Amino acid sequence: MPREDYEVVIGIEVHAELSTKTKIFCSCPTTFGAAPNTQVCPICMAMPGTLPVLNERVVEYAVKAGLATNCEISRDSKNDRKNYFYPDLPKSYQISQYDKPLCMNGYVEIETAEGKKKIGIERIHIEEDTGKLNHDDFGGGSLLDLNRAGVPLIETVSRPDMRSAAEADAYLKKLKSIFEYIEVSDCKMQEASFRADINVSVHKPGTPYGTRTEMKGMDSFRSITRAIEYEIDRQIEVIENGGKIYQETLRWDDVSGKTFSMRDKEDAQDYRYFPDPDLVAINLSEEYIQNVKESLPELPESRKQRYLEEYNLSEKDANIITSSKYLSDLFEGAIKVCNNPKAVNNWIISDISRILNETEMEPIEIPFDSKQLGKLVILIDKGTISSSIGKKVVTELFENPRDPEEIIKEKGWIQISDEGAIKEVVIKILEANPQSIADYKAGKDRALGFLVGQAMKETKGKANPQMLNKMFLEELKK
Amino acid sequence: MLLNLIAGHDEKDTTSSDRPKVDYTLSLKNDVKGLKIGVPKEFYGKGLNEEVKAKLEEAIEKYRELGAIVEEVSLDIAEFSLAAYYIVACAEASSNLGRFDGIRYGHRSESAKELNEIFIKSRSEGFGDEVKRRIILGTYVLSSGYYDAYYKKAQQARTLVMNKFSKIFEDYDAILTPTSPVVAFNIGEKSNNPLEMYLADIYTVSVNVAGLPGISIPCGVDKCGMPIGMQLIGNKFQEETILNAAYTFEQAIEFRKKYKPEFKGGAN
Ligand SMILES: [Zn+2]
C-alpha cells in the first residue's frame, strides 16, 4: 500500500464529563453507577414548564480547562439549543453552545518523534449529556435511563493538526492528563467520562484535504489507534481503486477490527440552533477569570520539570509518571513516606506500569495508596525483604491492598538475615553441588551466581542476597 | 394583588429580575395630574374599528379632564413588533413542544412501528392545527439558511422596538393605545383566517417584544355590548405608573357601576 504517498489529517472532538457534584441545570447528583432513573428530577426529565438554572461550577471548570489549554476565555458567552429528536434526549433539544463558546483558540503541546508539536484547540464549550438507552432483555425494547441526562460535559474541538495515529494518541493522553491535573474531570474512559469523536481524512501532499469520516464515541486508547490505522488504510485503498470517500459517521467494531457506516450521509441534520431563551447570557469579569487562573494547580509540564531537576529522573521516566495525575500523585506521596525517589520511580516505571498494561487498568484505578508504596520501599531499604519479594508484594497490593508489613508477615516473606540460618543454607547448597565448587575454583565466576540462585530457591527468595553472596565467598575460599 | 405575589426574583428562573420588590397596592393614588401620556398616531390609523377609535378618543379626553398631559407621538413599530413576535414565539414553541414526541410526553401513536414513526405519527395525531402551524413556522425560521433572514432579523427588530420605546419614555410616563383593532370575535369565527387572527394582536405584542409592562382595561362597550379595551404601556419596571393611571381612569368612568356585563350576541 503506497501509504507514504498520502498525508493523513486528523481532528478530534473530546467529550469530558465534568466532576461537579451536581448536574448542569438542576441539583441532581452526578455519581456514576446508580440504579436507573434514581438521579433525576422534573428539570432533567424535561417536564413541561420546568426551567434550567446554570450550575456556576460548570462555567468555572470549563474556564479552568480553557486556561490550562492556553485558550482565550470569552467574556460574553451564552447557551444555545441544539434541536433534534432522539429517545435519549427528553427535551428534544440539548442545551449546548453554538457561536459563542466559553473558550477559543488554545493549544496543547505533545511530544512526537520529530520533537515537540503544538496541536491547536479551536474551542471548548459546555453542554449537557443525554440519557442512556439500555436494551431490555425481557421486553425486547429499549429502556431509558435519565441519570446521565444533564450531567455536565465540556466538548474540546481540536484543529485538524494531527498527522498520524501516534499524534492523535499523544494529544488525547495529554488532554486527559491536563483535565485530571486541574481536577475538572476524572476522565474515566470505561465510564465514558472521556470519549472522543475522531475525524480522519487522507490526501496527497500538495492537494486539498480529502473528505473526512468520523468515528464517534471512542473510549479506549487501544481502539482509537487501531481504528485510525484501519481507517487510513481503508481510505487510501478506496482512493487507489478509483473510489470516493463519503462524509459519513462510522462505527468502529473492536472485535472485527473494522469500521462500519452508521448513518446515511443524506440525513445531514439541521439542528436549528438558537439562543436558549430560558437562560441568561454568561458574562465573565476580568476579576473572575483572574481568580480562576490563580486557583489552577501545578500542570504536568511544570511537574515534569521539577522531577528532572529535583529528582534527576530521566526525561522518559518523567514523561511516563507525569502523563497521569494519579501516577504523579502516587510518586510524590510515596517519596514523602520513604524519601527514596529513585526506588519509587523504578517501581512505578517497571512493575506498576507493567501490571496496569497487562490488566488494562487506568492509573486512577490503582487500588493501593502512596503510603503503602512508600512503606514497601522502606521495607526493602531496611533489608526486611528482598526486591524479588517486593515484586510479589506489589502484585499483592493490586489484588488485596493493605499494609505491606502485614502482607509479608502474613505470607511469611520476611527476609532471612540471621547469620546462622543463612550459613546452614549455604553449607547445604555447597554439599549438593560439588561440581560448582570445582568450576569456581577453576576460575568460572558464574558458578557463584548459580549457587546463590540455588540458595534463593531453597529459601523461596527470602534469604538476604548480600549475605548469601558474602558467605558463599567465605566458604569457597576455605 | 397577584402582581405583588409574583414579583421579585425567582432563583429557579435565572431570567427573572432581582430588583427589590415593591407593594403595588400603594401605587393606586387616584390622581394623574401632570402625568405625561403619549398617544402613538400609528396605532389609530388603518384597520382600527371606528367604534373602538371613538371610545379611545373619549378616553383621551377623560385623561385631559383629569389633569394629565396627553400628546400625539410617533411610534411606527406595530408591524415590526407583530412580525418579530410571531417569529420568536413560533421558534420557541417549535423547540419547547419538541418534548411531546410520544416517548415521555404527549400522545403516542398506536400504529407506530419504528422510532421515526413514533415521532412523526404521534405528533401528527396529537397536535391541533394551530399548534402544527406554529411548529412548522418556527421550524422554518430556525432552519439553517433561513435563521439570519428571520430569527436573527426578528431579534434585531426587537432591539429596534426597544430603542423606539425608550426614546418615547424619555419624555412620557405612559403610552395609551387600543388593546385590539376590533372587539373580541366569536368563538371559532377566525379559525379559517389565522393571519387576521394574528393581526388582532398587533397592539399588544409590542410590549412583549420590548419587554415592557402593559395593562389592558375596558374603556366602554360597543353597540352589541362587547367591551372595548384600551392599553397603557409603561417604561421598564414602571408598573406603578400605569397601575395608577388605569385605576384613576377606572374610578373616573365608574365602569363597574355603569356597565353590567350583559351579552347581547351577534357579530360586531
Ligand atoms: Zn435533575
XYZ file of C-alpha atoms and ligand atoms in Angstrom:
747
model
C 0.000 0.000 0.000
C 1.513 3.350 -1.026
C 0.863 4.916 2.360
C 3.918 7.152 2.132
C 2.287 8.905 -0.832
C -0.500 10.224 1.372
C -0.745 12.764 4.124
C -3.141 11.990 6.968
C -5.249 14.692 8.635
C -6.867 14.015 11.997
C -9.103 16.275 14.086
C -10.650 15.213 17.382
C -13.651 16.248 19.452
C -13.409 15.152 23.058
C -16.374 14.953 25.407
C -15.299 15.002 29.038
C -17.820 14.675 31.845
C -17.133 17.280 34.483
C -16.715 16.085 38.040
C -19.125 18.610 39.532
C -21.262 17.180 42.317
C -24.499 18.202 40.640
C -25.852 18.338 37.111
C -25.555 21.335 34.820
C -29.101 22.721 35.074
C -30.554 21.108 38.212
C -29.288 19.871 41.561
C -29.411 16.119 40.897
C -26.209 14.227 41.803
C -23.875 13.070 39.020
C -22.451 9.918 40.619
C -21.882 7.067 38.220
C -23.488 3.663 38.527
C -26.672 4.477 40.469
C -29.827 2.450 39.797
C -31.587 3.687 36.625
C -33.667 6.856 36.995
C -32.801 7.434 40.642
C -30.830 10.632 39.973
C -33.489 12.619 38.201
C -35.870 15.484 38.871
C -38.552 17.342 36.902
C -35.890 19.530 35.258
C -33.622 16.811 33.860
C -36.676 14.705 32.989
C -37.798 17.702 30.892
C -41.219 18.031 32.474
C -43.178 20.730 30.689
C -42.924 24.068 32.478
C -39.574 23.492 34.170
C -36.699 25.919 33.717
C -32.947 25.291 33.750
C -30.581 27.102 36.138
C -26.931 27.064 35.071
C -24.561 25.473 37.607
C -21.800 28.049 38.201
C -19.267 25.303 38.861
C -19.652 24.130 35.275
C -18.580 27.522 33.988
C -15.669 27.571 36.427
C -14.482 24.114 35.364
C -14.738 24.959 31.682
C -12.785 28.177 32.214
C -10.133 26.153 34.078
C -9.914 23.738 31.160
C -9.608 26.664 28.770
C -6.871 28.363 30.753
C -4.925 25.104 31.126
C -5.007 24.631 27.344
C -3.929 28.193 26.532
C -7.371 29.300 25.311
C -8.822 32.775 25.185
C -11.748 32.978 27.596
C -14.876 34.576 26.256
C -16.203 37.444 28.388
C -19.560 37.212 26.706
C -20.910 33.719 26.131
C -24.337 32.074 26.017
C -26.221 28.787 25.893
C -27.911 27.608 22.715
C -30.436 24.910 21.984
C -29.472 22.121 19.598
C -32.780 20.657 18.406
C -33.148 17.031 17.314
C -35.357 14.089 18.095
C -33.938 11.050 19.851
C -35.358 8.995 22.729
C -32.364 9.668 24.991
C -32.939 13.417 24.688
C -36.055 14.120 26.770
C -36.433 17.823 25.915
C -35.826 17.091 22.221
C -33.111 19.670 22.390
C -29.702 19.645 24.002
C -28.526 22.799 25.728
C -25.084 23.436 24.296
C -23.117 26.371 22.935
C -23.064 27.301 19.288
C -21.426 30.508 18.122
C -20.098 31.846 21.426
C -18.196 29.061 23.194
C -16.604 29.805 26.564
C -13.041 29.116 25.375
C -11.372 29.562 21.988
C -8.034 29.384 20.155
C -5.882 27.347 22.507
C -3.321 24.598 22.055
C -1.587 21.750 23.843
C 1.960 20.605 23.251
C 2.735 16.961 22.500
C 5.949 15.002 22.073
C 6.407 13.432 18.653
C 9.217 11.503 17.021
C 10.308 14.807 15.469
C 10.166 16.744 18.749
C 7.568 18.984 20.351
C 4.453 19.902 18.389
C 1.542 22.206 19.127
C -1.954 20.851 18.492
C -4.447 23.687 18.110
C -7.701 23.789 20.054
C -10.462 25.555 18.198
C -12.918 25.764 21.080
C -14.124 24.331 24.371
C -17.804 24.639 25.142
C -20.172 23.431 27.847
C -23.208 21.255 27.243
C -25.435 18.682 28.901
C -25.082 14.945 28.423
C -28.021 12.879 27.155
C -29.743 9.950 28.838
C -28.845 6.372 28.065
C -30.841 3.720 26.235
C -30.471 0.239 27.677
C -31.583 -2.759 25.744
C -34.373 -4.541 27.554
C -33.506 -8.230 27.746
C -37.042 -9.222 28.640
C -39.377 -6.993 26.672
C -37.112 -6.737 23.644
C -37.431 -2.949 23.539
C -35.233 -0.206 24.917
C -35.397 1.278 28.386
C -34.437 4.831 29.093
C -32.152 5.791 31.983
C -32.078 9.544 32.578
C -29.426 9.525 35.323
C -26.861 10.802 32.822
C -29.218 13.380 31.283
C -27.976 16.799 32.321
C -24.554 15.658 33.503
C -22.221 18.495 32.503
C -19.760 17.968 29.664
C -17.091 20.033 28.053
C -16.515 19.422 24.388
C -12.987 20.205 23.240
C -12.621 20.583 19.488
C -9.093 20.324 18.135
C -7.893 21.795 14.901
C -7.074 19.208 12.208
C -3.422 19.316 13.238
C -2.606 15.648 13.817
C -0.865 13.661 11.091
C -0.781 10.123 12.491
C -2.447 7.772 14.948
C 0.548 8.269 17.239
C -0.006 12.028 17.310
C -3.717 11.546 17.966
C -2.843 9.196 20.807
C -0.347 11.670 22.269
C -2.848 14.538 22.002
C -5.613 12.585 23.739
C -3.296 11.436 26.502
C -2.058 14.982 27.007
C -5.561 16.425 27.131
C -6.699 13.704 29.516
C -3.777 14.303 31.826
C -4.407 18.076 31.854
C -8.070 17.581 32.757
C -7.039 15.168 35.509
C -4.472 17.597 36.898
C -6.857 20.519 37.106
C -9.478 18.141 38.521
C -12.290 19.122 36.197
C -12.948 15.552 35.062
C -11.950 12.144 36.351
C -11.579 11.106 32.673
C -12.577 7.503 33.369
C -12.754 6.056 29.900
C -14.551 2.884 30.875
C -17.336 5.023 32.342
C -17.305 7.030 29.117
C -16.493 10.192 31.020
C -13.727 10.833 28.478
C -14.714 9.900 24.925
C -13.597 11.046 21.524
C -15.063 11.585 18.073
C -12.232 11.121 15.596
C -12.232 12.723 12.148
C -9.851 11.222 9.611
C -9.056 12.135 6.024
C -6.195 11.447 3.630
C -4.859 13.389 0.660
C -1.748 13.557 -1.451
C 0.656 16.305 -0.372
C 0.089 19.481 -2.333
C -3.590 18.678 -2.981
C -6.600 19.883 -0.942
C -7.676 17.964 2.167
C -9.679 14.828 1.467
C -13.243 14.149 2.593
C -13.316 13.155 6.237
C -15.129 10.396 8.034
C -15.999 10.480 11.702
C -15.793 7.705 14.289
C -17.963 8.595 17.246
C -17.782 7.819 20.951
C -14.370 6.102 21.029
C -13.429 5.326 24.624
C -10.209 3.308 24.648
C -6.737 4.378 23.531
C -6.036 0.971 22.070
C -9.173 1.024 19.894
C -8.533 4.601 18.844
C -5.081 3.771 17.486
C -6.343 0.634 15.766
C -9.373 2.418 14.336
C -7.334 5.307 12.941
C -4.800 2.935 11.352
C -7.613 0.903 9.837
C -9.448 3.948 8.559
C -6.312 5.434 6.964
C -5.660 2.167 5.114
C -9.302 1.826 4.104
C -9.495 5.358 2.700
C -6.241 5.001 0.776
C -7.395 1.705 -0.657
C -10.727 3.190 -1.775
C -8.958 6.129 -3.424
C -6.302 3.941 -5.048
C -9.062 1.792 -6.526
C -10.656 4.874 -8.047
C -13.405 5.125 -5.429
C -14.699 8.073 -3.475
C -14.754 8.786 0.269
C -18.125 9.951 1.571
C -18.544 12.203 4.541
C -20.225 9.867 6.997
C -20.297 8.655 10.554
C -18.605 5.323 11.131
C -18.807 2.827 13.933
C -15.621 1.062 14.985
C -16.066 -2.585 15.821
C -13.338 -3.742 18.154
C -13.956 -7.440 17.579
C -13.715 -7.480 13.802
C -11.254 -4.565 13.751
C -13.242 -2.739 11.098
C -15.309 0.411 10.687
C -18.920 0.304 9.533
C -21.150 3.016 8.139
C -23.591 4.127 10.826
C -25.673 6.879 9.309
C -26.543 7.717 5.790
C -24.869 10.816 4.517
C -28.140 12.203 3.135
C -29.737 12.860 6.501
C -27.329 15.618 7.401
C -29.026 17.028 10.482
C -30.212 20.597 10.731
C -30.012 21.260 14.455
C -31.804 24.622 14.299
C -29.500 26.178 16.874
C -30.839 29.257 18.629
C -30.087 31.019 21.917
C -31.928 29.357 24.799
C -34.498 31.934 25.929
C -34.736 30.278 29.361
C -31.151 31.196 30.228
C -29.310 34.474 30.506
C -26.018 35.371 28.839
C -22.820 34.243 30.584
C -20.790 37.370 31.283
C -17.424 36.860 32.954
C -15.431 39.657 34.527
C -11.660 40.046 34.277
C -11.533 39.559 38.015
C -13.407 36.264 37.805
C -11.086 34.921 35.123
C -8.044 36.072 37.090
C -9.334 34.278 40.190
C -9.833 31.044 38.291
C -6.355 31.390 36.810
C -4.850 31.732 40.266
C -6.719 28.674 41.510
C -5.165 26.415 38.846
C -2.945 23.687 40.325
C 0.511 22.779 39.013
C 0.278 21.427 35.476
C 2.054 18.297 34.158
C 4.685 20.257 32.255
C 5.800 22.028 35.420
C 5.784 18.834 37.492
C 7.926 17.159 34.860
C 10.451 19.981 35.000
C 10.594 19.622 38.761
C 11.168 15.849 38.554
C 14.048 16.357 36.124
C 15.717 18.916 38.358
C 14.878 17.789 41.893
C 14.888 14.028 41.481
C 17.145 13.565 38.460
C 14.570 11.442 36.677
C 15.232 10.651 33.037
C 13.115 12.565 30.502
C 11.393 9.316 29.556
C 10.520 8.318 33.116
C 9.347 11.834 33.983
C 7.070 11.742 30.935
C 5.523 8.441 31.954
C 4.940 9.487 35.550
C 3.502 12.910 34.746
C 1.312 11.507 31.961
C -1.227 10.789 34.676
C -2.042 12.884 37.694
C -2.719 9.711 39.655
C 0.717 8.241 38.906
C 2.315 11.562 39.661
C 0.440 11.884 42.963
C 1.401 8.287 43.815
C 5.030 9.119 43.090
C 5.087 12.255 45.224
C 3.102 10.696 48.055
C 5.385 7.656 48.265
C 8.516 9.834 48.294
C 7.152 11.712 51.274
C 6.976 8.394 53.146
C 10.268 6.741 52.125
C 12.403 9.616 50.806
C 13.807 7.412 48.030
C 12.689 8.897 44.679
C 14.875 6.580 42.635
C 13.289 3.444 44.086
C 9.717 4.782 43.829
C 10.380 5.780 40.236
C 11.607 2.267 39.442
C 8.566 0.609 40.960
C 6.195 2.838 39.003
C 8.048 2.588 35.694
C 8.567 -1.159 35.847
C 6.202 -3.325 37.878
C 3.272 -0.964 38.378
C 3.212 0.144 34.736
C 3.511 -3.463 33.597
C 0.566 -4.582 35.714
C -1.535 -1.604 34.548
C -0.790 -2.579 30.973
C -1.498 -6.255 31.409
C -4.778 -5.676 33.200
C -5.807 -2.698 31.009
C -6.274 -0.709 34.157
C -6.022 3.057 34.329
C -3.848 4.760 36.944
C -6.946 6.143 38.677
C -7.972 2.559 39.413
C -4.794 1.643 41.286
C -6.260 0.168 44.451
C -3.423 0.912 46.896
C -2.252 4.299 48.085
C 1.059 6.138 48.070
C 1.693 5.379 51.764
C 1.614 1.651 51.070
C 4.023 2.028 48.167
C 6.331 4.181 50.318
C 6.311 1.566 53.078
C 7.206 -1.163 50.632
C 10.280 0.825 49.586
C 11.232 1.288 53.258
C 10.966 -2.473 53.887
C 13.385 -3.137 51.025
C 15.737 -0.338 52.050
C 15.905 -1.706 55.582
C 16.622 -5.195 54.248
C 13.449 -6.655 55.760
C 12.551 -8.070 52.350
C 14.465 -8.512 49.105
C 13.395 -6.742 45.958
C 12.228 -10.009 44.437
C 9.848 -10.360 47.385
C 8.983 -6.686 46.763
C 7.630 -7.674 43.358
C 5.343 -10.187 44.999
C 4.188 -7.532 47.453
C 3.288 -5.188 44.566
C 1.213 -7.915 42.937
C -0.466 -8.499 46.275
C -1.115 -4.753 46.660
C -3.037 -4.811 43.395
C -5.073 -7.840 44.443
C -5.768 -7.095 48.071
C -4.322 -3.748 49.129
C -3.181 -3.468 52.756
C -0.131 -2.505 54.784
C 2.932 -4.183 53.162
C 4.242 -5.089 56.606
C 1.080 -7.050 57.261
C 1.388 -8.726 53.874
C 4.898 -10.004 54.447
C 4.103 -11.187 57.958
C 1.012 -12.978 56.836
C 2.747 -14.589 53.868
C 5.953 -15.349 55.796
C 8.027 -13.325 53.317
C 10.336 -11.676 55.837
C 13.926 -11.898 54.655
C 16.264 -14.275 56.421
C 19.125 -12.149 57.700
C 20.103 -14.414 60.538
C 23.727 -15.450 60.038
C 23.288 -18.929 61.445
C 20.296 -19.690 59.293
C 21.995 -18.416 56.186
C 25.139 -20.383 56.897
C 23.056 -23.530 57.192
C 21.613 -22.983 53.731
C 24.997 -22.165 52.231
C 26.530 -25.372 53.506
C 23.582 -27.434 52.343
C 23.802 -25.988 48.819
C 27.595 -26.466 48.650
C 27.286 -30.107 49.672
C 24.718 -30.727 46.960
C 26.796 -29.051 44.229
C 30.430 -30.203 44.282
C 30.737 -29.587 40.554
C 30.039 -25.884 41.037
C 32.760 -25.667 43.668
C 35.207 -27.228 41.231
C 34.096 -24.845 38.481
C 34.542 -21.840 40.722
C 37.980 -22.923 41.759
C 38.833 -23.392 38.075
C 38.087 -19.692 37.607
C 34.467 -19.798 36.440
C 32.891 -16.911 38.368
C 29.466 -17.766 37.012
C 29.352 -20.725 39.362
C 28.911 -18.335 42.274
C 25.801 -16.862 40.729
C 24.399 -20.348 40.238
C 24.989 -21.215 43.878
C 23.353 -18.028 45.138
C 20.402 -18.737 42.858
C 20.047 -22.244 44.278
C 20.101 -20.836 47.811
C 17.415 -18.304 46.957
C 15.298 -21.081 45.525
C 15.791 -23.117 48.678
C 14.626 -20.194 50.843
C 11.824 -19.172 48.469
C 13.530 -15.841 47.852
C 13.635 -14.881 51.477
C 17.408 -15.030 52.080
C 19.261 -11.745 52.165
C 21.157 -11.842 48.850
C 24.117 -9.708 50.018
C 24.675 -12.013 52.996
C 24.393 -15.095 50.810
C 26.992 -13.754 48.444
C 29.373 -12.883 51.204
C 29.027 -16.224 52.948
C 29.454 -18.292 49.774
C 32.658 -16.405 49.036
C 33.936 -17.063 52.540
C 33.136 -20.790 52.322
C 34.620 -21.159 48.854
C 37.859 -19.551 49.960
C 38.286 -22.165 52.659
C -52.519 41.638 44.377
C -51.381 38.848 42.083
C -48.551 41.051 40.842
C -47.442 41.602 44.421
C -47.169 37.846 44.799
C -45.366 37.007 41.589
C -42.997 39.981 41.583
C -39.393 39.562 42.658
C -36.537 37.266 41.857
C -37.125 33.556 41.411
C -33.919 31.626 41.927
C -35.303 28.840 39.770
C -35.718 31.220 36.847
C -32.457 32.969 36.070
C -34.182 35.256 33.583
C -36.208 36.876 36.392
C -35.116 40.255 37.719
C -33.509 40.592 41.125
C -34.777 44.144 41.733
C -36.230 44.785 45.185
C -39.963 44.158 45.457
C -42.471 46.971 45.832
C -46.038 46.922 47.157
C -48.082 47.750 44.085
C -51.301 48.394 46.031
C -49.634 51.528 47.384
C -49.315 52.921 43.863
C -53.081 53.419 43.387
C -53.249 57.127 44.189
C -56.342 58.037 42.115
C -54.521 61.048 40.705
C -52.971 61.601 37.279
C -52.360 65.331 37.406
C -49.274 66.189 35.375
C -48.880 62.624 34.082
C -47.486 62.735 30.534
C -49.227 60.305 28.212
C -48.118 59.701 24.648
C -50.617 58.616 22.014
C -48.880 56.984 19.045
C -50.720 58.120 15.935
C -49.746 54.963 14.046
C -51.948 52.926 16.414
C -55.059 54.859 15.458
C -54.914 54.567 11.676
C -55.827 51.976 9.098
C -57.520 48.813 10.339
C -58.875 50.280 13.551
C -62.593 49.769 14.086
C -64.472 53.119 14.198
C -66.297 52.341 17.432
C -63.049 51.379 19.118
C -61.429 54.551 17.831
C -64.279 56.716 19.156
C -64.085 55.160 22.621
C -60.339 55.660 22.737
C -60.803 59.327 21.840
C -63.245 59.641 24.722
C -60.652 58.080 26.998
C -58.035 60.603 25.859
C -60.441 63.436 26.683
C -61.155 61.924 30.086
C -57.431 61.838 30.899
C -57.132 65.506 29.895
C -60.057 66.324 32.197
C -58.272 64.501 34.997
C -55.248 66.733 34.551
C -52.951 64.510 32.503
C -50.991 65.914 29.579
C -51.850 63.850 26.521
C -49.877 64.396 23.323
C -49.550 62.690 19.977
C -46.278 60.819 19.414
C -44.865 58.728 16.601
C -44.198 55.035 17.199
C -44.069 53.189 13.890
C -43.270 49.759 15.265
C -46.584 47.926 15.285
C -45.969 45.862 12.165
C -42.360 45.009 13.072
C -43.471 44.011 16.511
C -46.134 41.702 15.222
C -43.760 40.005 12.762
C -40.940 39.760 15.313
C -43.321 38.446 17.929
C -44.690 35.643 15.774
C -41.250 34.620 14.543
C -39.753 34.432 18.041
C -42.847 32.915 19.637
C -43.180 30.225 16.957
C -39.457 29.460 17.055
C -39.581 28.959 20.800
C -42.809 26.982 20.566
C -41.388 24.645 17.917
C -38.495 23.853 20.258
C -40.479 23.823 23.514
C -43.039 21.419 22.081
C -40.325 19.037 20.869
C -40.634 17.090 24.109
C -44.161 15.972 23.166
C -42.663 13.333 20.929
C -44.536 10.299 22.193
C -41.526 8.989 24.119
C -42.037 10.513 27.558
C -44.618 13.191 26.950
C -47.696 13.563 24.834
C -49.777 11.175 22.822
C -48.118 8.048 21.413
C -49.461 6.740 18.165
C -50.854 3.197 18.336
C -49.815 2.433 14.798
C -46.163 3.455 15.001
C -43.832 0.544 14.308
C -40.402 2.097 14.494
C -38.689 5.078 16.072
C -39.223 7.713 13.407
C -42.834 6.622 13.075
C -43.339 7.169 16.796
C -42.150 10.741 16.398
C -43.969 11.527 13.166
C -47.298 9.773 13.771
C -47.592 10.734 17.436
C -47.059 14.379 16.682
C -49.264 14.366 13.583
C -52.111 12.780 15.509
C -51.618 14.616 18.779
C -51.302 18.268 17.837
C -54.115 20.551 16.651
C -53.962 22.731 13.560
C -52.893 25.981 15.223
C -50.097 24.241 17.131
C -48.896 22.494 13.979
C -48.977 25.782 12.114
C -46.789 27.418 14.736
C -44.362 24.464 14.903
C -43.926 24.491 11.145
C -43.448 28.246 11.104
C -40.989 28.060 13.995
C -39.037 25.187 12.469
C -38.776 27.092 9.220
C -37.458 30.322 10.719
C -34.758 28.420 12.632
C -33.595 26.289 9.687
C -30.066 26.817 8.519
C -30.130 29.243 5.645
C -33.244 30.991 6.980
C -32.104 31.740 10.507
C -30.409 35.020 9.567
C -33.313 36.180 7.422
C -35.955 35.501 10.060
C -34.958 34.671 13.605
C -31.914 36.899 13.695
C -33.732 39.726 11.965
C -36.604 39.367 14.443
C -34.152 39.744 17.313
C -32.724 42.840 15.639
C -36.256 44.182 15.220
C -36.788 43.654 18.959
C -33.795 45.845 19.715
C -35.166 48.478 17.346
C -38.591 48.363 19.016
C -36.997 48.659 22.456
C -34.963 51.672 21.351
C -38.024 53.420 19.922
C -39.940 52.863 23.123
C -37.137 54.115 25.339
C -36.901 57.247 23.185
C -40.578 57.992 23.917
C -40.173 57.223 27.607
C -37.529 59.924 27.809
C -40.414 62.416 27.511
C -43.530 60.491 28.559
C -44.645 58.418 31.556
C -47.086 56.171 29.717
C -48.364 55.297 26.270
C -52.050 54.869 25.528
C -53.190 52.568 22.706
C -56.185 50.427 21.802
C -55.898 46.834 23.046
C -57.133 45.356 19.801
C -58.233 46.841 16.480
C -61.590 45.084 16.910
C -63.708 43.783 19.782
C -63.482 40.107 20.705
C -64.513 37.689 17.954
C -66.995 34.936 18.456
C -65.540 31.508 19.212
C -64.294 29.807 16.047
C -65.031 32.853 13.920
C -61.498 33.403 12.655
C -60.135 29.844 12.641
C -60.095 29.850 8.866
C -58.135 33.025 8.679
C -55.200 32.772 11.046
C -53.499 35.848 9.638
C -56.460 38.059 10.601
C -56.460 36.434 13.992
C -52.750 37.171 14.449
C -53.394 40.767 13.340
C -55.744 41.254 16.281
C -52.642 41.046 18.479
C -50.929 43.881 16.653
C -51.184 46.424 19.516
C -50.448 44.152 22.434
C -47.449 42.142 21.229
C -45.168 45.175 21.151
C -44.958 45.165 24.952
C -43.886 41.504 24.904
C -41.375 42.204 22.170
C -39.929 45.185 24.018
C -40.142 43.650 27.496
C -42.342 46.426 28.910
C -45.251 46.349 31.362
C -48.699 46.872 29.884
C -52.198 46.886 31.312
C -55.433 46.452 29.450
C -58.712 47.737 30.847
C -62.175 48.314 29.393
C -62.962 51.878 28.385
C -66.523 51.277 27.158
C -68.658 48.888 25.138
C -69.710 48.754 21.508
C -73.281 48.717 20.251
C -73.590 44.985 20.929
C -72.396 45.437 24.475
C -68.954 43.939 23.829
C -66.284 45.632 25.904
C -63.682 47.775 24.194
C -60.186 47.668 25.624
C -57.516 50.262 25.989
C -53.905 49.574 26.797
C -51.461 51.557 28.895
C -47.773 50.847 28.392
C -45.165 51.880 30.940
C -41.384 52.041 30.938
C -39.345 49.102 32.257
C -40.265 48.305 35.868
C -42.684 51.257 35.996
C -45.719 49.087 36.731
C -46.775 51.542 39.449
C -47.235 54.393 36.965
C -49.612 52.519 34.671
C -51.459 50.821 37.519
C -52.225 54.236 38.979
C -53.190 55.664 35.578
C -55.530 52.744 34.898
C -57.019 52.838 38.393
C -57.659 56.583 38.241
C -59.376 56.216 34.875
C -61.497 53.319 36.055
C -62.640 55.293 39.106
C -63.474 58.294 36.916
C -65.666 56.494 34.382
C -67.194 54.247 37.059
C -67.029 51.346 34.617
C -68.046 48.750 37.152
C -71.162 50.635 38.179
C -72.290 51.688 34.733
C -71.580 48.646 32.604
C -73.163 45.443 33.720
C -71.762 42.527 31.757
C -74.659 41.573 29.569
C -74.074 39.613 26.391
C -76.441 40.612 23.592
C -74.951 38.293 20.966
C -74.478 38.915 17.274
C -71.435 39.846 15.240
C -69.646 43.135 15.652
Zn -32.379 16.798 37.813
